[in-house]
Amino acid sequence: MARKQFKIGRKNMSGHYDVESTDGQHLYYVDMWSLGSGKPDLTMHDGPDNKSPIVAVSHMPALSNSFKIGLGDLSHLDAMIWEELAKERLTKSGWRWATDLPDGTRTHLIWKRTKSAAVQGMTVPSMSSRNFKLQDALTSEVLAVFTSERTYRTCGVLQVNVEHGRAFDLMVLASCLTLYEESRREAQRSWSGGS
């Protein structure tokens, strides 16, 4: 089983995430924008800063049960590939989405919070609610897992367990960051009394 790992970091109070390989190579710079800015909530750049080409975006309407994730550059809207990341309506136990695989088949996936599945070599922190596993919606196979590791600079590690190409990895990364950011904002709202 292929295991690709991405370290996700964010310095306290910074307005972006950094995504690195396990050997420290900077892969993506992810801008965070606030509600009402008119920009996507998350904008993923293929490189070390926000001047690097855009490869993915995420729109996260406040208090919504549905987010939009797009692969590509917003300056070429007709070439963007959009997917919906939607909270399950009945059980509310996960976030469903679908994407096309390189062979042309469409696969249906679900992100769920986890207290047991962890990135290889890590353990799930017992007090964190920001640990996720990505499962195939039909077979329940775990395709990816995010294990939080909150320090001054580190958010956690995303491990992709399958090899479905770069577009799949970007969708997994963008959807995971969307859920992590939503969880962070939710915690921030509860700390500030819901405002």
PDB file of N, CA and C in Angstrom, residues 85-163:
ATOM      1  N   LEU A  85     -18.460  19.003  -0.810  1.00  0.00           N
ATOM      2  CA  LEU A  85     -18.160  18.298   0.436  1.00  0.00           C
ATOM      3  C   LEU A  85     -19.345  18.577   1.351  1.00  0.00           C
ATOM      4  N   ALA A  86     -20.206  17.571   1.552  1.00  0.00           N
ATOM      5  CA  ALA A  86     -21.477  17.799   2.245  1.00  0.00           C
ATOM      6  C   ALA A  86     -21.590  16.945   3.503  1.00  0.00           C
ATOM      7  N   LYS A  87     -22.047  17.571   4.574  1.00  0.00           N
ATOM      8  CA  LYS A  87     -22.269  16.860   5.837  1.00  0.00           C
ATOM      9  C   LYS A  87     -23.422  15.887   5.647  1.00  0.00           C
ATOM     10  N   GLU A  88     -23.268  14.677   6.175  1.00  0.00           N
ATOM     11  CA  GLU A  88     -24.350  13.699   6.088  1.00  0.00           C
ATOM     12  C   GLU A  88     -25.584  14.255   6.770  1.00  0.00           C
ATOM     13  N   ARG A  89     -26.719  14.126   6.122  1.00  0.00           N
ATOM     14  CA  ARG A  89     -27.941  14.750   6.637  1.00  0.00           C
ATOM     15  C   ARG A  89     -28.556  13.992   7.801  1.00  0.00           C
ATOM     16  N   LEU A  90     -28.597  12.675   7.707  1.00  0.00           N
ATOM     17  CA  LEU A  90     -29.281  11.909   8.749  1.00  0.00           C
ATOM     18  C   LEU A  90     -28.426  11.712   9.988  1.00  0.00           C
ATOM     19  N   THR A  91     -27.235  11.160   9.802  1.00  0.00           N
ATOM     20  CA  THR A  91     -26.408  10.818  10.963  1.00  0.00           C
ATOM     21  C   THR A  91     -25.469  11.944  11.376  1.00  0.00           C
ATOM     22  N   LYS A  92     -25.165  12.852  10.457  1.00  0.00           N
ATOM     23  CA  LYS A  92     -24.223  13.954  10.692  1.00  0.00           C
ATOM     24  C   LYS A  92     -22.872  13.450  11.200  1.00  0.00           C
ATOM     25  N   SER A  93     -22.553  12.185  10.858  1.00  0.00           N
ATOM     26  CA  SER A  93     -21.320  11.592  11.373  1.00  0.00           C
ATOM     27  C   SER A  93     -20.139  11.734  10.425  1.00  0.00           C
ATOM     28  N   GLY A  94     -20.350  12.346   9.290  1.00  0.00           N
ATOM     29  CA  GLY A  94     -19.248  12.477   8.353  1.00  0.00           C
ATOM     30  C   GLY A  94     -19.549  13.481   7.261  1.00  0.00           C
ATOM     31  N   TRP A  95     -18.567  13.647   6.400  1.00  0.00           N
ATOM     32  CA  TRP A  95     -18.668  14.569   5.268  1.00  0.00           C
ATOM     33  C   TRP A  95     -18.452  13.774   3.990  1.00  0.00           C
ATOM     34  N   ARG A  96     -19.465  13.757   3.113  1.00  0.00           N
ATOM     35  CA  ARG A  96     -19.414  12.982   1.871  1.00  0.00           C
ATOM     36  C   ARG A  96     -18.972  13.843   0.693  1.00  0.00           C
ATOM     37  N   TRP A  97     -18.267  13.209  -0.223  1.00  0.00           N
ATOM     38  CA  TRP A  97     -17.891  13.843  -1.481  1.00  0.00           C
ATOM     39  C   TRP A  97     -17.548  12.759  -2.490  1.00  0.00           C
ATOM     40  N   ALA A  98     -17.387  13.146  -3.726  1.00  0.00           N
ATOM     41  CA  ALA A  98     -17.055  12.201  -4.788  1.00  0.00           C
ATOM     42  C   ALA A  98     -16.021  12.849  -5.692  1.00  0.00           C
ATOM     43  N   THR A  99     -15.262  12.013  -6.375  1.00  0.00           N
ATOM     44  CA  THR A  99     -14.264  12.523  -7.310  1.00  0.00           C
ATOM     45  C   THR A  99     -14.000  11.473  -8.374  1.00  0.00           C
ATOM     46  N   ASP A 100     -13.459  11.912  -9.490  1.00  0.00           N
ATOM     47  CA  ASP A 100     -13.106  10.998 -10.575  1.00  0.00           C
ATOM     48  C   ASP A 100     -11.684  10.499 -10.377  1.00  0.00           C
ATOM     49  N   LEU A 101     -11.497   9.195 -10.607  1.00  0.00           N
ATOM     50  CA  LEU A 101     -10.169   8.589 -10.540  1.00  0.00           C
ATOM     51  C   LEU A 101      -9.524   8.649 -11.921  1.00  0.00           C
ATOM     52  N   PRO A 102      -8.211   8.434 -12.008  1.00  0.00           N
ATOM     53  CA  PRO A 102      -7.533   8.512 -13.306  1.00  0.00           C
ATOM     54  C   PRO A 102      -8.107   7.569 -14.371  1.00  0.00           C
ATOM     55  N   ASP A 103      -8.684   6.437 -13.956  1.00  0.00           N
ATOM     56  CA  ASP A 103      -9.250   5.500 -14.936  1.00  0.00           C
ATOM     57  C   ASP A 103     -10.652   5.904 -15.397  1.00  0.00           C
ATOM     58  N   GLY A 104     -11.150   7.045 -14.905  1.00  0.00           N
ATOM     59  CA  GLY A 104     -12.451   7.550 -15.331  1.00  0.00           C
ATOM     60  C   GLY A 104     -13.617   7.154 -14.442  1.00  0.00           C
ATOM     61  N   THR A 105     -13.387   6.256 -13.489  1.00  0.00           N
ATOM     62  CA  THR A 105     -14.483   5.873 -12.596  1.00  0.00           C
ATOM     63  C   THR A 105     -14.685   6.951 -11.534  1.00  0.00           C
ATOM     64  N   ARG A 106     -15.905   7.054 -11.094  1.00  0.00           N
ATOM     65  CA  ARG A 106     -16.252   8.022 -10.048  1.00  0.00           C
ATOM     66  C   ARG A 106     -16.290   7.268  -8.727  1.00  0.00           C
ATOM     67  N   THR A 107     -15.601   7.786  -7.730  1.00  0.00           N
ATOM     68  CA  THR A 107     -15.586   7.133  -6.427  1.00  0.00           C
ATOM     69  C   THR A 107     -16.245   8.034  -5.393  1.00  0.00           C
ATOM     70  N   HIS A 108     -16.993   7.417  -4.490  1.00  0.00           N
ATOM     71  CA  HIS A 108     -17.701   8.143  -3.435  1.00  0.00           C
ATOM     72  C   HIS A 108     -16.967   7.915  -2.122  1.00  0.00           C
ATOM     73  N   LEU A 109     -16.713   9.020  -1.411  1.00  0.00           N
ATOM     74  CA  LEU A 109     -15.852   9.002  -0.235  1.00  0.00           C
ATOM     75  C   LEU A 109     -16.532   9.679   0.935  1.00  0.00           C
ATOM     76  N   ILE A 110     -16.034   9.376   2.126  1.00  0.00           N
ATOM     77  CA  ILE A 110     -16.566  10.020   3.325  1.00  0.00           C
ATOM     78  C   ILE A 110     -15.436  10.253   4.327  1.00  0.00           C
ATOM     79  N   TRP A 111     -15.338  11.495   4.796  1.00  0.00           N
ATOM     80  CA  TRP A 111     -14.430  11.833   5.896  1.00  0.00           C
ATOM     81  C   TRP A 111     -15.197  11.644   7.199  1.00  0.00           C
ATOM     82  N   LYS A 112     -14.580  10.960   8.162  1.00  0.00           N
ATOM     83  CA  LYS A 112     -15.176  10.796   9.492  1.00  0.00           C
ATOM     84  C   LYS A 112     -14.136  11.147  10.543  1.00  0.00           C
ATOM     85  N   ARG A 113     -14.614  11.652  11.669  1.00  0.00           N
ATOM     86  CA  ARG A 113     -13.709  11.851  12.807  1.00  0.00           C
ATOM     87  C   ARG A 113     -13.309  10.466  13.311  1.00  0.00           C
ATOM     88  N   THR A 114     -12.092  10.367  13.842  1.00  0.00           N
ATOM     89  CA  THR A 114     -11.631   9.075  14.333  1.00  0.00           C
ATOM     90  C   THR A 114     -10.865   9.236  15.641  1.00  0.00           C
ATOM     91  N   LYS A 115     -10.986   8.236  16.472  1.00  0.00           N
ATOM     92  CA  LYS A 115     -10.195   8.160  17.704  1.00  0.00           C
ATOM     93  C   LYS A 115      -9.301   6.922  17.677  1.00  0.00           C
ATOM     94  N   SER A 116      -9.308   6.207  16.529  1.00  0.00           N
ATOM     95  CA  SER A 116      -8.519   4.982  16.451  1.00  0.00           C
ATOM     96  C   SER A 116      -7.544   4.953  15.272  1.00  0.00           C
ATOM     97  N   ALA A 117      -7.968   5.338  14.074  1.00  0.00           N
ATOM     98  CA  ALA A 117      -7.074   5.312  12.914  1.00  0.00           C
ATOM     99  C   ALA A 117      -6.068   6.456  13.021  1.00  0.00           C
ATOM    100  N   ALA A 118      -4.794   6.127  12.799  1.00  0.00           N
ATOM    101  CA  ALA A 118      -3.739   7.143  12.916  1.00  0.00           C
ATOM    102  C   ALA A 118      -2.732   6.987  11.789  1.00  0.00           C
ATOM    103  N   VAL A 119      -2.023   8.065  11.519  1.00  0.00           N
ATOM    104  CA  VAL A 119      -0.911   8.048  10.579  1.00  0.00           C
ATOM    105  C   VAL A 119       0.122   7.063  11.107  1.00  0.00           C
ATOM    106  N   GLN A 120       0.772   6.347  10.193  1.00  0.00           N
ATOM    107  CA  GLN A 120       1.785   5.374  10.574  1.00  0.00           C
ATOM    108  C   GLN A 120       2.846   6.026  11.461  1.00  0.00           C
ATOM    109  N   GLY A 121       3.110   5.414  12.627  1.00  0.00           N
ATOM    110  CA  GLY A 121       4.110   5.927  13.556  1.00  0.00           C
ATOM    111  C   GLY A 121       3.589   6.964  14.528  1.00  0.00           C
ATOM    112  N   MET A 122       2.287   7.290  14.442  1.00  0.00           N
ATOM    113  CA  MET A 122       1.695   8.288  15.341  1.00  0.00           C
ATOM    114  C   MET A 122       0.550   7.650  16.118  1.00  0.00           C
ATOM    115  N   THR A 123       0.129   8.324  17.176  1.00  0.00           N
ATOM    116  CA  THR A 123      -1.064   7.907  17.913  1.00  0.00           C
ATOM    117  C   THR A 123      -2.050   9.067  17.913  1.00  0.00           C
ATOM    118  N   VAL A 124      -3.316   8.728  18.024  1.00  0.00           N
ATOM    119  CA  VAL A 124      -4.367   9.744  18.030  1.00  0.00           C
ATOM    120  C   VAL A 124      -4.392  10.417  19.396  1.00  0.00           C
ATOM    121  N   PRO A 125      -4.223  11.748  19.458  1.00  0.00           N
ATOM    122  CA  PRO A 125      -4.315  12.445  20.748  1.00  0.00           C
ATOM    123  C   PRO A 125      -5.724  12.288  21.319  1.00  0.00           C
ATOM    124  N   SER A 126      -5.825  11.881  22.561  1.00  0.00           N
ATOM    125  CA  SER A 126      -7.136  11.587  23.152  1.00  0.00           C
ATOM    126  C   SER A 126      -8.008  12.821  23.311  1.00  0.00           C
ATOM    127  N   MET A 127      -7.431  13.987  23.453  1.00  0.00           N
ATOM    128  CA  MET A 127      -8.216  15.196  23.706  1.00  0.00           C
ATOM    129  C   MET A 127      -8.535  15.995  22.441  1.00  0.00           C
ATOM    130  N   SER A 128      -8.151  15.506  21.282  1.00  0.00           N
ATOM    131  CA  SER A 128      -8.361  16.266  20.051  1.00  0.00           C
ATOM    132  C   SER A 128      -9.536  15.724  19.248  1.00  0.00           C
ATOM    133  N   SER A 129     -10.332  16.633  18.713  1.00  0.00           N
ATOM    134  CA  SER A 129     -11.442  16.237  17.839  1.00  0.00           C
ATOM    135  C   SER A 129     -11.090  16.493  16.379  1.00  0.00           C
ATOM    136  N   ARG A 130      -9.831  16.794  16.105  1.00  0.00           N
ATOM    137  CA  ARG A 130      -9.415  17.105  14.738  1.00  0.00           C
ATOM    138  C   ARG A 130      -8.605  15.969  14.123  1.00  0.00           C
ATOM    139  N   ASN A 131      -9.096  14.762  14.269  1.00  0.00           N
ATOM    140  CA  ASN A 131      -8.486  13.588  13.658  1.00  0.00           C
ATOM    141  C   ASN A 131      -9.525  12.986  12.725  1.00  0.00           C
ATOM    142  N   PHE A 132      -9.122  12.732  11.483  1.00  0.00           N
ATOM    143  CA  PHE A 132     -10.073  12.279  10.476  1.00  0.00           C
ATOM    144  C   PHE A 132      -9.538  11.075   9.719  1.00  0.00           C
ATOM    145  N   LYS A 133     -10.464  10.259   9.220  1.00  0.00           N
ATOM    146  CA  LYS A 133     -10.101   9.192   8.291  1.00  0.00           C
ATOM    147  C   LYS A 133     -11.005   9.319   7.073  1.00  0.00           C
ATOM    148  N   LEU A 134     -10.429   9.052   5.907  1.00  0.00           N
ATOM    149  CA  LEU A 134     -11.170   9.091   4.651  1.00  0.00           C
ATOM    150  C   LEU A 134     -11.432   7.658   4.225  1.00  0.00           C
ATOM    151  N   GLN A 135     -12.712   7.332   4.069  1.00  0.00           N
ATOM    152  CA  GLN A 135     -13.086   5.973   3.699  1.00  0.00           C
ATOM    153  C   GLN A 135     -13.787   5.949   2.349  1.00  0.00           C
ATOM    154  N   ASP A 136     -13.614   4.839   1.647  1.00  0.00           N
ATOM    155  CA  ASP A 136     -14.428   4.560   0.477  1.00  0.00           C
ATOM    156  C   ASP A 136     -15.842   4.334   1.000  1.00  0.00           C
ATOM    157  N   ALA A 137     -16.823   5.046   0.465  1.00  0.00           N
ATOM    158  CA  ALA A 137     -18.192   4.980   0.984  1.00  0.00           C
ATOM    159  C   ALA A 137     -18.822   3.603   0.790  1.00  0.00           C
ATOM    160  N   LEU A 138     -18.350   2.820  -0.187  1.00  0.00           N
ATOM    161  CA  LEU A 138     -18.931   1.499  -0.435  1.00  0.00           C
ATOM    162  C   LEU A 138     -18.230   0.391   0.334  1.00  0.00           C
ATOM    163  N   THR A 139     -16.890   0.426   0.378  1.00  0.00           N
ATOM    164  CA  THR A 139     -16.135  -0.671   0.986  1.00  0.00           C
ATOM    165  C   THR A 139     -15.638  -0.377   2.396  1.00  0.00           C
ATOM    166  N   SER A 140     -15.675   0.872   2.817  1.00  0.00           N
ATOM    167  CA  SER A 140     -15.145   1.338   4.110  1.00  0.00           C
ATOM    168  C   SER A 140     -13.624   1.255   4.209  1.00  0.00           C
ATOM    169  N   GLU A 141     -12.943   0.970   3.094  1.00  0.00           N
ATOM    170  CA  GLU A 141     -11.481   0.961   3.097  1.00  0.00           C
ATOM    171  C   GLU A 141     -10.975   2.353   3.471  1.00  0.00           C
ATOM    172  N   VAL A 142      -9.981   2.420   4.364  1.00  0.00           N
ATOM    173  CA  VAL A 142      -9.400   3.699   4.773  1.00  0.00           C
ATOM    174  C   VAL A 142      -8.367   4.109   3.720  1.00  0.00           C
ATOM    175  N   LEU A 143      -8.693   5.188   2.997  1.00  0.00           N
ATOM    176  CA  LEU A 143      -7.840   5.660   1.907  1.00  0.00           C
ATOM    177  C   LEU A 143      -6.845   6.719   2.364  1.00  0.00           C
ATOM    178  N   ALA A 144      -7.188   7.425   3.440  1.00  0.00           N
ATOM    179  CA  ALA A 144      -6.303   8.464   3.982  1.00  0.00           C
ATOM    180  C   ALA A 144      -6.666   8.684   5.443  1.00  0.00           C
ATOM    181  N   VAL A 145      -5.719   9.238   6.179  1.00  0.00           N
ATOM    182  CA  VAL A 145      -5.961   9.537   7.593  1.00  0.00           C
ATOM    183  C   VAL A 145      -5.192  10.808   7.957  1.00  0.00           C
ATOM    184  N   PHE A 146      -5.829  11.642   8.772  1.00  0.00           N
ATOM    185  CA  PHE A 146      -5.175  12.843   9.295  1.00  0.00           C
ATOM    186  C   PHE A 146      -5.098  12.703  10.803  1.00  0.00           C
ATOM    187  N   THR A 147      -3.890  12.821  11.348  1.00  0.00           N
ATOM    188  CA  THR A 147      -3.674  12.760  12.788  1.00  0.00           C
ATOM    189  C   THR A 147      -3.151  14.115  13.246  1.00  0.00           C
ATOM    190  N   SER A 148      -3.880  14.732  14.171  1.00  0.00           N
ATOM    191  CA  SER A 148      -3.480  16.063  14.636  1.00  0.00           C
ATOM    192  C   SER A 148      -2.295  15.964  15.579  1.00  0.00           C
ATOM    193  N   GLU A 149      -1.523  17.023  15.585  1.00  0.00           N
ATOM    194  CA  GLU A 149      -0.316  17.113  16.410  1.00  0.00           C
ATOM    195  C   GLU A 149      -0.104  18.599  16.646  1.00  0.00           C
ATOM    196  N   ARG A 150      -0.919  19.160  17.508  1.00  0.00           N
ATOM    197  CA  ARG A 150      -0.925  20.616  17.645  1.00  0.00           C
ATOM    198  C   ARG A 150       0.201  21.110  18.545  1.00  0.00           C
ATOM    199  N   THR A 151       1.093  21.845  17.910  1.00  0.00           N
ATOM    200  CA  THR A 151       2.161  22.545  18.613  1.00  0.00           C
ATOM    201  C   THR A 151       2.155  23.978  18.083  1.00  0.00           C
ATOM    202  N   TYR A 152       3.158  24.743  18.437  1.00  0.00           N
ATOM    203  CA  TYR A 152       3.240  26.132  17.972  1.00  0.00           C
ATOM    204  C   TYR A 152       3.161  26.213  16.451  1.00  0.00           C
ATOM    205  N   ARG A 153       3.779  25.281  15.761  1.00  0.00           N
ATOM    206  CA  ARG A 153       3.874  25.360  14.308  1.00  0.00           C
ATOM    207  C   ARG A 153       3.182  24.211  13.574  1.00  0.00           C
ATOM    208  N   THR A 154       2.828  23.147  14.238  1.00  0.00           N
ATOM    209  CA  THR A 154       2.319  21.955  13.574  1.00  0.00           C
ATOM    210  C   THR A 154       0.840  21.723  13.849  1.00  0.00           C
ATOM    211  N   CYS A 155       0.106  21.401  12.789  1.00  0.00           N
ATOM    212  CA  CYS A 155      -1.309  21.022  12.926  1.00  0.00           C
ATOM    213  C   CYS A 155      -1.456  19.509  12.944  1.00  0.00           C
ATOM    214  N   GLY A 156      -0.681  18.832  12.106  1.00  0.00           N
ATOM    215  CA  GLY A 156      -0.760  17.385  12.040  1.00  0.00           C
ATOM    216  C   GLY A 156      -0.187  16.855  10.743  1.00  0.00           C
ATOM    217  N   VAL A 157      -0.448  15.565  10.507  1.00  0.00           N
ATOM    218  CA  VAL A 157       0.070  14.887   9.325  1.00  0.00           C
ATOM    219  C   VAL A 157      -1.081  14.198   8.605  1.00  0.00           C
ATOM    220  N   LEU A 158      -1.125  14.369   7.288  1.00  0.00           N
ATOM    221  CA  LEU A 158      -2.086  13.678   6.433  1.00  0.00           C
ATOM    222  C   LEU A 158      -1.342  12.568   5.710  1.00  0.00           C
ATOM    223  N   GLN A 159      -1.875  11.358   5.804  1.00  0.00           N
ATOM    224  CA  GLN A 159      -1.281  10.218   5.110  1.00  0.00           C
ATOM    225  C   GLN A 159      -2.282   9.699   4.086  1.00  0.00           C
ATOM    226  N   VAL A 160      -1.870   9.650   2.821  1.00  0.00           N
ATOM    227  CA  VAL A 160      -2.702   9.096   1.749  1.00  0.00           C
ATOM    228  C   VAL A 160      -2.216   7.674   1.501  1.00  0.00           C
ATOM    229  N   ASN A 161      -3.110   6.702   1.645  1.00  0.00           N
ATOM    230  CA  ASN A 161      -2.740   5.288   1.584  1.00  0.00           C
ATOM    231  C   ASN A 161      -2.848   4.669   0.200  1.00  0.00           C
ATOM    232  N   VAL A 162      -3.315   5.420  -0.786  1.00  0.00           N
ATOM    233  CA  VAL A 162      -3.508   4.886  -2.136  1.00  0.00           C
ATOM    234  C   VAL A 162      -2.815   5.793  -3.143  1.00  0.00           C
ATOM    235  N   GLU A 163      -2.548   5.251  -4.322  1.00  0.00           N
ATOM    236  CA  GLU A 163      -1.929   6.033  -5.388  1.00  0.00           C
ATOM    237  C   GLU A 163      -2.943   6.212  -6.510  1.00  0.00           C
TER     238      GLU A 163
END
